[in-house]
Coordinates of C-alpha atoms in Angstrom, one line a residue:
Chain A
M1 CA 0.0 0.0 0.0
A2 CA 1.3 3.4 -0.9
K3 CA 2.3 5.4 2.2
E4 CA -0.1 8.2 1.6
E5 CA -3.2 5.9 1.5
V6 CA -5.7 6.2 4.3
V7 CA -7.9 3.1 4.9
K8 CA -10.3 3.0 7.7
V9 CA -13.1 0.6 8.6
L10 CA -16.0 1.7 10.8
G11 CA -17.3 -1.4 12.5
F12 CA -19.0 -3.2 15.3
W13 CA -17.1 -6.0 16.9
V14 CA -19.8 -8.7 16.6
S15 CA -21.1 -7.8 13.1
P16 CA -20.5 -10.5 10.5
F17 CA -21.0 -7.8 7.8
V18 CA -18.1 -5.8 9.1
R19 CA -15.8 -8.9 9.3
R20 CA -16.3 -9.4 5.6
V21 CA -14.6 -6.1 4.9
E22 CA -11.8 -6.9 7.4
W23 CA -11.2 -10.4 5.9
A24 CA -11.1 -9.0 2.4
L25 CA -8.6 -6.3 3.4
K26 CA -6.5 -8.9 5.3
L27 CA -6.5 -11.2 2.3
K28 CA -5.4 -8.3 0.1
G29 CA -2.7 -7.3 2.6
V30 CA -4.1 -3.8 2.9
D31 CA -3.3 -2.1 6.2
Y32 CA -6.3 -0.3 7.7
E33 CA -7.4 1.4 10.9
Y34 CA -10.3 -0.2 12.6
I35 CA -12.7 2.2 14.4
E36 CA -15.3 0.6 16.7
E37 CA -18.7 2.2 16.5
D38 CA -21.4 2.0 19.1
I39 CA -24.3 1.0 16.9
F40 CA -26.8 1.6 19.7
N41 CA -25.7 5.2 20.2
K42 CA -24.5 6.1 16.7
S43 CA -21.8 8.7 16.4
S44 CA -22.3 11.9 14.3
S45 CA -19.4 10.6 12.3
L46 CA -21.3 7.4 11.2
I47 CA -24.4 9.4 10.4
Q48 CA -22.4 11.8 8.3
L49 CA -20.5 9.0 6.5
N50 CA -23.5 6.8 5.8
P51 CA -26.4 9.2 5.9
V52 CA -28.7 6.9 3.9
H53 CA -28.5 3.7 6.0
K54 CA -26.5 4.9 9.1
K55 CA -25.0 1.4 9.4
V56 CA -21.7 -0.3 9.6
P57 CA -19.5 -1.3 7.9
V58 CA -18.3 1.8 6.3
L59 CA -15.0 1.9 4.4
I60 CA -13.0 5.1 4.1
H61 CA -10.4 5.1 1.5
N62 CA -8.6 8.5 1.3
Q63 CA -11.6 10.8 0.7
K64 CA -13.9 8.1 -0.6
I65 CA -16.6 6.6 1.5
I66 CA -18.2 3.3 0.7
A67 CA -21.1 1.5 2.5
E68 CA -22.8 -1.9 2.2
S69 CA -20.6 -4.9 2.7
F70 CA -21.0 -6.6 -0.7
I71 CA -20.4 -3.2 -2.4
I72 CA -17.3 -2.6 -0.3
L73 CA -16.0 -6.1 -1.3
E74 CA -16.4 -5.2 -5.0
Y75 CA -14.7 -1.9 -4.4
I76 CA -11.8 -3.5 -2.6
D77 CA -11.4 -6.1 -5.3
E78 CA -11.4 -3.4 -8.0
T79 CA -9.2 -1.0 -6.2
W80 CA -6.4 -3.4 -5.1
K81 CA -6.8 -5.5 -8.1
D82 CA -3.2 -6.7 -8.4
K83 CA -3.2 -8.3 -5.0
Y84 CA -5.1 -11.4 -4.0
T85 CA -8.3 -11.5 -6.1
L86 CA -11.7 -12.1 -4.5
L87 CA -14.0 -12.5 -7.5
P88 CA -13.0 -14.8 -10.4
Q89 CA -12.0 -13.1 -13.7
D90 CA -14.5 -14.8 -16.0
P91 CA -17.8 -12.9 -16.3
H92 CA -19.9 -16.0 -15.9
E93 CA -18.0 -17.2 -12.9
R94 CA -18.3 -13.7 -11.4
A95 CA -22.1 -13.8 -12.0
Q96 CA -22.3 -17.2 -10.2
A97 CA -20.3 -15.9 -7.3
R98 CA -22.6 -12.8 -7.0
F99 CA -25.6 -15.1 -7.3
W100 CA -24.6 -17.4 -4.4
A101 CA -23.6 -14.5 -2.2
K102 CA -27.0 -12.7 -2.8
F103 CA -28.9 -16.0 -2.4
A104 CA -27.2 -16.7 1.0
E105 CA -27.8 -13.2 2.2
E106 CA -31.5 -13.2 1.3
K107 CA -32.4 -16.7 2.2
I108 CA -30.0 -17.9 4.9
T109 CA -29.0 -14.9 6.9
E110 CA -32.5 -13.5 7.3
A111 CA -34.1 -16.9 8.0
A112 CA -31.5 -17.9 10.6
W113 CA -31.8 -14.6 12.4
N114 CA -35.6 -14.9 12.3
A115 CA -35.3 -18.4 13.8
L116 CA -33.1 -17.1 16.6
C117 CA -35.6 -14.3 17.4
S118 CA -38.9 -16.2 17.3
F119 CA -40.8 -19.0 19.0
G120 CA -43.1 -21.9 18.2
D121 CA -44.4 -22.3 14.7
E122 CA -42.7 -19.2 13.4
K123 CA -39.3 -20.5 14.7
E124 CA -39.9 -24.0 13.2
R125 CA -40.8 -22.4 9.9
A126 CA -37.7 -20.2 9.9
I127 CA -35.5 -23.2 10.9
K128 CA -36.9 -25.2 8.0
L129 CA -36.3 -22.3 5.5
T130 CA -32.7 -21.9 6.8
I131 CA -32.1 -25.7 6.3
E132 CA -33.6 -25.7 2.8
A133 CA -31.4 -22.8 1.8
L134 CA -28.3 -24.3 3.3
Q135 CA -29.0 -27.5 1.3
K136 CA -28.7 -25.4 -1.9
I137 CA -25.3 -24.1 -0.7
E138 CA -24.3 -27.7 0.2
E139 CA -25.2 -28.9 -3.3
E140 CA -23.2 -26.0 -4.9
L141 CA -20.2 -26.8 -2.8
K142 CA -20.4 -30.5 -3.7
L143 CA -20.8 -29.8 -7.3
K144 CA -17.8 -27.6 -7.4
G145 CA -15.8 -30.2 -5.4
K146 CA -13.1 -27.7 -4.3
Q147 CA -11.7 -26.6 -1.0
F148 CA -13.6 -23.4 -1.0
F149 CA -16.5 -21.7 -2.9
G150 CA -13.8 -19.7 -4.5
G151 CA -11.8 -22.8 -5.7
E152 CA -8.7 -23.8 -3.9
R153 CA -8.6 -20.6 -1.8
I154 CA -10.9 -18.2 -0.1
G155 CA -12.9 -16.0 -2.5
Y156 CA -15.8 -13.6 -2.6
V157 CA -18.5 -16.2 -1.8
D158 CA -16.5 -17.7 1.1
I159 CA -16.3 -14.2 2.6
A160 CA -20.0 -13.6 2.0
V161 CA -21.1 -16.8 3.7
G162 CA -18.2 -17.0 6.1
W163 CA -20.5 -16.1 9.0
I164 CA -22.1 -19.6 8.7
S165 CA -18.9 -21.1 10.0
Y166 CA -18.8 -19.2 13.2
W167 CA -21.9 -17.0 13.9
L168 CA -24.5 -19.7 13.0
P169 CA -23.3 -22.2 15.6
V170 CA -23.5 -19.5 18.2
W171 CA -27.1 -18.6 17.1
E172 CA -27.9 -22.3 17.3
E173 CA -26.6 -22.4 20.9
V174 CA -28.4 -19.2 21.9
G175 CA -31.6 -20.1 20.2
S176 CA -31.5 -23.8 21.3
M177 CA -32.0 -24.9 17.8
K178 CA -30.5 -27.5 15.6
I179 CA -29.7 -26.3 12.1
L180 CA -26.3 -27.5 11.0
E181 CA -26.4 -30.5 13.3
S182 CA -29.9 -31.5 12.4
Q183 CA -29.0 -32.3 8.8
Q184 CA -26.2 -33.9 7.0
F185 CA -24.1 -31.1 5.6
P186 CA -20.8 -32.8 4.9
A187 CA -19.5 -30.4 2.4
I188 CA -20.4 -27.3 4.5
S189 CA -18.9 -29.0 7.6
S190 CA -15.6 -29.6 5.9
W191 CA -15.6 -26.1 4.4
M192 CA -16.4 -24.5 7.8
H193 CA -13.5 -26.3 9.3
R194 CA -11.1 -25.1 6.6
F195 CA -12.5 -21.6 6.7
I196 CA -12.2 -20.9 10.4
N197 CA -8.8 -22.5 10.5
H198 CA -7.4 -20.3 7.8
P199 CA -4.8 -18.1 9.6
L200 CA -6.2 -14.8 8.5
I201 CA -9.8 -15.8 9.4
K202 CA -8.9 -17.5 12.7
D203 CA -7.2 -14.4 14.0
N204 CA -10.1 -12.2 12.9
L205 CA -13.1 -13.6 14.7
P206 CA -14.8 -12.2 17.8
P207 CA -14.4 -14.1 21.1
R208 CA -17.1 -16.9 21.1
D209 CA -18.0 -16.4 24.8
K210 CA -18.7 -12.7 24.4
M211 CA -20.7 -13.5 21.3
V212 CA -23.0 -15.9 23.2
V213 CA -23.6 -13.2 25.9
Y214 CA -24.2 -10.5 23.2
F215 CA -26.7 -12.6 21.2
K216 CA -28.5 -13.8 24.3
G217 CA -29.0 -10.2 25.2
R218 CA -30.1 -9.2 21.7
R219 CA -32.5 -12.1 21.5
D220 CA -34.1 -11.2 24.9
V221 CA -34.6 -7.6 23.9
L222 CA -35.9 -8.3 20.4
T223 CA -38.3 -11.0 21.4
S224 CA -39.7 -8.8 24.1
E225 CA -40.5 -6.0 21.6
P226 CA -43.4 -6.2 19.2
H227 CA -42.0 -6.3 15.6
G228 CA -38.6 -6.7 17.3
W229 CA -36.9 -7.8 14.1
L230 CA -33.6 -5.9 13.9
R231 CA -30.5 -6.9 12.1
I232 CA -27.8 -7.9 14.7
Chain B
M1 CA -21.9 -9.7 -32.1
A2 CA -20.1 -12.7 -33.5
K3 CA -22.3 -14.9 -35.6
E4 CA -22.0 -18.0 -33.5
E5 CA -23.3 -16.3 -30.4
V6 CA -26.6 -17.3 -28.9
V7 CA -28.3 -14.7 -26.7
K8 CA -31.7 -15.4 -25.3
V9 CA -33.8 -13.7 -22.6
L10 CA -36.6 -15.5 -20.8
G11 CA -39.0 -12.8 -19.8
F12 CA -42.5 -11.8 -18.9
W13 CA -44.0 -8.8 -20.7
V14 CA -44.9 -6.7 -17.8
S15 CA -41.9 -7.3 -15.5
P16 CA -39.7 -4.3 -15.0
F17 CA -36.9 -6.6 -14.0
V18 CA -36.9 -8.3 -17.4
R19 CA -37.0 -4.9 -19.1
R20 CA -33.7 -4.0 -17.4
V21 CA -32.0 -6.8 -19.2
E22 CA -33.6 -5.9 -22.5
W23 CA -32.7 -2.2 -22.2
A24 CA -29.1 -3.2 -21.4
L25 CA -28.8 -5.5 -24.4
K26 CA -30.4 -2.8 -26.7
L27 CA -28.0 -0.1 -25.4
K28 CA -25.1 -2.5 -26.0
G29 CA -26.4 -3.3 -29.5
V30 CA -26.5 -7.1 -28.7
D31 CA -29.1 -9.0 -30.7
Y32 CA -31.1 -11.5 -28.7
E33 CA -34.1 -13.7 -28.9
Y34 CA -36.9 -12.9 -26.5
I35 CA -38.9 -15.8 -25.1
E36 CA -42.1 -15.0 -23.2
E37 CA -42.6 -17.1 -20.1
D38 CA -45.9 -17.7 -18.4
I39 CA -44.9 -17.0 -14.8
F40 CA -48.2 -18.3 -13.5
N41 CA -47.6 -21.7 -15.2
K42 CA -43.9 -22.0 -15.2
S43 CA -42.3 -24.0 -18.0
S44 CA -40.0 -26.9 -17.3
S45 CA -37.4 -24.9 -19.2
L46 CA -37.6 -22.0 -16.7
I47 CA -37.4 -24.4 -13.7
Q48 CA -34.4 -26.1 -15.2
L49 CA -32.6 -22.9 -16.1
N50 CA -33.2 -21.1 -12.8
P51 CA -33.8 -24.0 -10.4
V52 CA -33.0 -21.9 -7.3
H53 CA -35.5 -19.0 -7.8
K54 CA -37.6 -20.2 -10.8
K55 CA -38.0 -16.5 -11.8
V56 CA -37.5 -14.4 -14.8
P57 CA -35.4 -12.7 -16.2
V58 CA -33.0 -15.5 -17.2
L59 CA -30.2 -14.7 -19.7
I60 CA -28.8 -17.5 -21.8
H61 CA -25.5 -16.7 -23.5
N62 CA -24.2 -19.6 -25.5
Q63 CA -24.2 -22.4 -22.8
K64 CA -24.2 -20.0 -19.9
I65 CA -27.2 -19.2 -17.8
I66 CA -27.5 -16.1 -15.6
A67 CA -30.3 -15.2 -13.3
E68 CA -31.2 -12.0 -11.2
S69 CA -31.5 -8.8 -13.1
F70 CA -28.7 -6.8 -11.4
I71 CA -26.3 -9.8 -11.8
I72 CA -27.3 -10.1 -15.4
L73 CA -26.5 -6.3 -15.9
E74 CA -23.0 -6.8 -14.5
Y75 CA -22.5 -9.9 -16.7
I76 CA -23.7 -8.0 -19.8
D77 CA -21.4 -5.1 -19.0
E78 CA -18.4 -7.4 -18.4
T79 CA -19.0 -9.6 -21.4
W80 CA -19.7 -6.9 -24.1
K81 CA -17.3 -4.5 -22.5
D82 CA -16.1 -2.7 -25.6
K83 CA -19.6 -1.5 -26.4
Y84 CA -21.7 1.1 -24.6
T85 CA -20.6 0.9 -20.9
L86 CA -23.3 0.7 -18.2
L87 CA -21.2 1.1 -15.0
P88 CA -18.5 3.8 -14.7
Q89 CA -14.9 2.7 -14.8
D90 CA -13.8 4.3 -11.5
P91 CA -14.2 1.9 -8.6
H92 CA -15.7 4.5 -6.3
E93 CA -18.2 5.6 -8.9
R94 CA -19.0 2.0 -9.6
A95 CA -19.6 1.5 -5.8
Q96 CA -21.9 4.5 -5.8
A97 CA -23.9 3.2 -8.8
R98 CA -24.3 -0.2 -7.1
F99 CA -25.3 1.6 -3.9
W100 CA -28.2 3.6 -5.4
A101 CA -29.4 0.6 -7.5
K102 CA -29.5 -1.5 -4.3
F103 CA -31.1 1.3 -2.3
A104 CA -33.9 1.8 -4.8
E105 CA -34.6 -1.9 -5.1
E106 CA -34.8 -2.4 -1.3
K107 CA -36.5 0.8 -0.4
I108 CA -38.6 2.0 -3.3
T109 CA -39.7 -1.0 -5.3
E110 CA -40.8 -3.0 -2.3
A111 CA -42.5 0.0 -0.5
A112 CA -44.3 1.1 -3.7
W113 CA -45.6 -2.4 -4.4
N114 CA -46.7 -2.8 -0.8
A115 CA -48.5 0.5 -1.1
L116 CA -50.3 -0.8 -4.2
C117 CA -51.4 -4.0 -2.5
S118 CA -52.5 -2.7 0.9
F119 CA -55.2 -0.6 2.5
G120 CA -55.7 1.9 5.2
D121 CA -52.8 2.6 7.6
E122 CA -50.5 0.1 6.0
K123 CA -51.0 1.7 2.6
E124 CA -50.4 5.2 4.1
R125 CA -47.2 3.9 5.8
A126 CA -46.0 2.3 2.6
I127 CA -46.7 5.5 0.6
K128 CA -44.7 7.5 3.1
L129 CA -41.8 5.1 2.9
T130 CA -41.8 5.3 -0.9
I131 CA -41.8 9.1 -0.9
E132 CA -39.0 9.3 1.7
A133 CA -36.9 6.9 -0.3
L134 CA -37.7 8.8 -3.6
Q135 CA -36.5 12.0 -1.9
K136 CA -33.0 10.4 -1.4
I137 CA -33.0 9.6 -5.1
E138 CA -34.2 13.2 -5.9
E139 CA -31.3 14.6 -3.8
E140 CA -28.8 12.4 -5.5
L141 CA -29.9 13.4 -9.0
K142 CA -29.9 17.1 -8.0
L143 CA -26.4 16.7 -6.5
K144 CA -25.1 15.1 -9.7
G145 CA -26.7 17.8 -11.8
K146 CA -26.5 15.6 -15.0
Q147 CA -29.1 14.4 -17.5
F148 CA -29.1 10.9 -16.1
F149 CA -27.9 9.1 -13.0
G150 CA -25.2 7.7 -15.3
G151 CA -24.1 11.2 -16.4
E152 CA -24.9 12.5 -19.8
R153 CA -26.3 9.2 -20.9
I154 CA -28.2 6.2 -19.6
G155 CA -26.2 4.0 -17.3
Y156 CA -26.6 1.2 -14.7
V157 CA -28.6 3.2 -12.2
D158 CA -31.0 4.6 -14.8
I159 CA -31.7 1.0 -15.9
A160 CA -32.1 -0.1 -12.3
V161 CA -34.6 2.6 -11.4
G162 CA -36.1 3.0 -14.9
W163 CA -39.3 1.4 -13.7
I164 CA -40.0 4.5 -11.7
S165 CA -40.6 6.4 -14.9
Y166 CA -43.3 4.1 -16.3
W167 CA -44.4 1.5 -13.9
L168 CA -44.8 3.7 -10.8
P169 CA -47.3 6.1 -12.5
V170 CA -49.4 3.0 -13.5
W171 CA -49.3 1.7 -9.9
E172 CA -50.3 5.2 -8.7
E173 CA -53.3 5.0 -11.0
V174 CA -54.3 1.4 -10.2
G175 CA -53.8 2.0 -6.4
S176 CA -55.5 5.4 -6.4
M177 CA -52.5 6.9 -4.7
K178 CA -50.4 10.0 -5.1
I179 CA -46.7 9.4 -4.8
L180 CA -44.8 11.3 -7.5
E181 CA -47.6 13.9 -7.8
S182 CA -47.9 14.4 -4.1
Q183 CA -44.4 15.8 -3.7
Q184 CA -42.1 18.1 -5.5
F185 CA -39.7 15.9 -7.4
P186 CA -38.4 18.2 -10.1
A187 CA -35.2 16.3 -10.8
I188 CA -36.9 12.9 -11.0
S189 CA -39.7 14.4 -13.2
S190 CA -37.2 15.8 -15.7
W191 CA -35.2 12.5 -15.6
M192 CA -38.4 10.5 -16.2
H193 CA -39.2 12.5 -19.2
R194 CA -35.7 12.1 -20.7
F195 CA -35.6 8.4 -19.8
I196 CA -38.9 7.3 -21.4
N197 CA -38.3 9.4 -24.4
H198 CA -34.9 7.8 -25.2
P199 CA -35.5 6.0 -28.5
L200 CA -34.3 2.6 -27.2
I201 CA -36.4 2.8 -24.0
K202 CA -39.5 4.3 -25.7
D203 CA -39.6 1.3 -28.1
N204 CA -39.1 -1.2 -25.3
L205 CA -42.0 -0.5 -22.9
P206 CA -45.1 -2.6 -22.4
P207 CA -48.5 -1.0 -23.6
R208 CA -49.8 1.2 -20.8
D209 CA -53.5 0.1 -21.2
K210 CA -52.6 -3.6 -20.9
M211 CA -50.4 -2.8 -17.8
V212 CA -53.3 -1.1 -16.1
V213 CA -55.5 -4.1 -16.6
Y214 CA -52.8 -6.5 -15.5
F215 CA -51.9 -4.7 -12.3
K216 CA -55.6 -4.2 -11.4
G217 CA -56.0 -7.9 -11.7
R218 CA -52.9 -8.7 -9.6
R219 CA -53.9 -6.2 -7.0
D220 CA -57.4 -7.8 -6.7
V221 CA -55.9 -11.3 -6.4
L222 CA -53.2 -10.3 -3.9
T223 CA -55.3 -8.2 -1.7
S224 CA -57.9 -11.0 -1.4
E225 CA -55.3 -13.5 -0.3
P226 CA -53.9 -13.6 3.2
H227 CA -50.2 -12.8 3.1
G228 CA -50.8 -12.1 -0.6
W229 CA -47.5 -10.2 -1.1
L230 CA -46.0 -11.5 -4.3
R231 CA -43.5 -9.7 -6.5
I232 CA -45.2 -8.7 -9.7

């Protein structure tokens, strides 16, 4: 990285969306300053930097400000393009990578979070939806037959779905639910093991015990509120 | 286009998502075969081509199959890259274009459709959300001060939000609601006029009278069903 470059990430320690940005920068070998944001008491800086959504992650690169984790990943890949590449080069392979990242975000993340923050029939339905969507990811991984979604190394899709390897088991524990354990997901299980044991990932995960406490707290708050759905 | 190339679009005549793909191909000057799909009685071909979502649009390029309109737009831009460009070249400008396209999809399309298919307080709330989100787009357009979101010509964001110029007024009529009229949207109004009068867009719009009949019918069906929310 050129010396004059300023790279900052506004984040929140337990957000899987923020970790995506950090993992991408680490894989690229880009130095950055991490700034912890209190998302429950948003700073004027966050509101100014991301006035539309007022959410983390926000990437600051010199004078440029980028929001939304997937959009930041594309920005990182296009900006530091000579380093480790996240998306494949072939347009069709790129389209497939974007497809699976979007699919997982819309079908797995939301359903799993809903499962965590609901009870009874609604919970059962959300667990079923999560498992059905995970099965699609399982099939895709089997079909590819590689170490990672990105081939023989971590790529865009691995970063996008990386939370499954570490956050989802915590949500299962906190929500007393069986998702990954309840089904046979051999390809996902092997991938999870490889993913969280990658040195750059392993060293960039929040402490599990703190996560359990945090998500128990969030779950209690959200399930006691009407329409308590809130992301993270 | 090389003679051996096969480009097909599986679509549905009134879908704004499908039109995005067609507009992009027209702007690029790529010849394609359009195949009308009955989305209420899905063909085995559609289910085979897009097994995950079973939705149009689907782009077939030689042996390659791509689903999801925004992902198809990126594919088109990357594949026929020497022709008319949709996304800007600069990574930060690309990120901004993706940001506004995603914002409009998540905040305007869904809220406006919800407003069309609901009553009473829920409708009022959805109209308010639509207007608030449109105001962000209005500000962005004013700030840019150009003919189009893409600058002096139609680009990725214009294609993404193009439905506002033609579908939204139909939804307003069918849903007896005032969205664009109820507020001052001078920048959006001028942009709408320019957008729908662009020769390639003008010639690629569904007939307005048929749209009114179609959306009246959909609205009646969806509002008579419990949880009747369905996209298009």
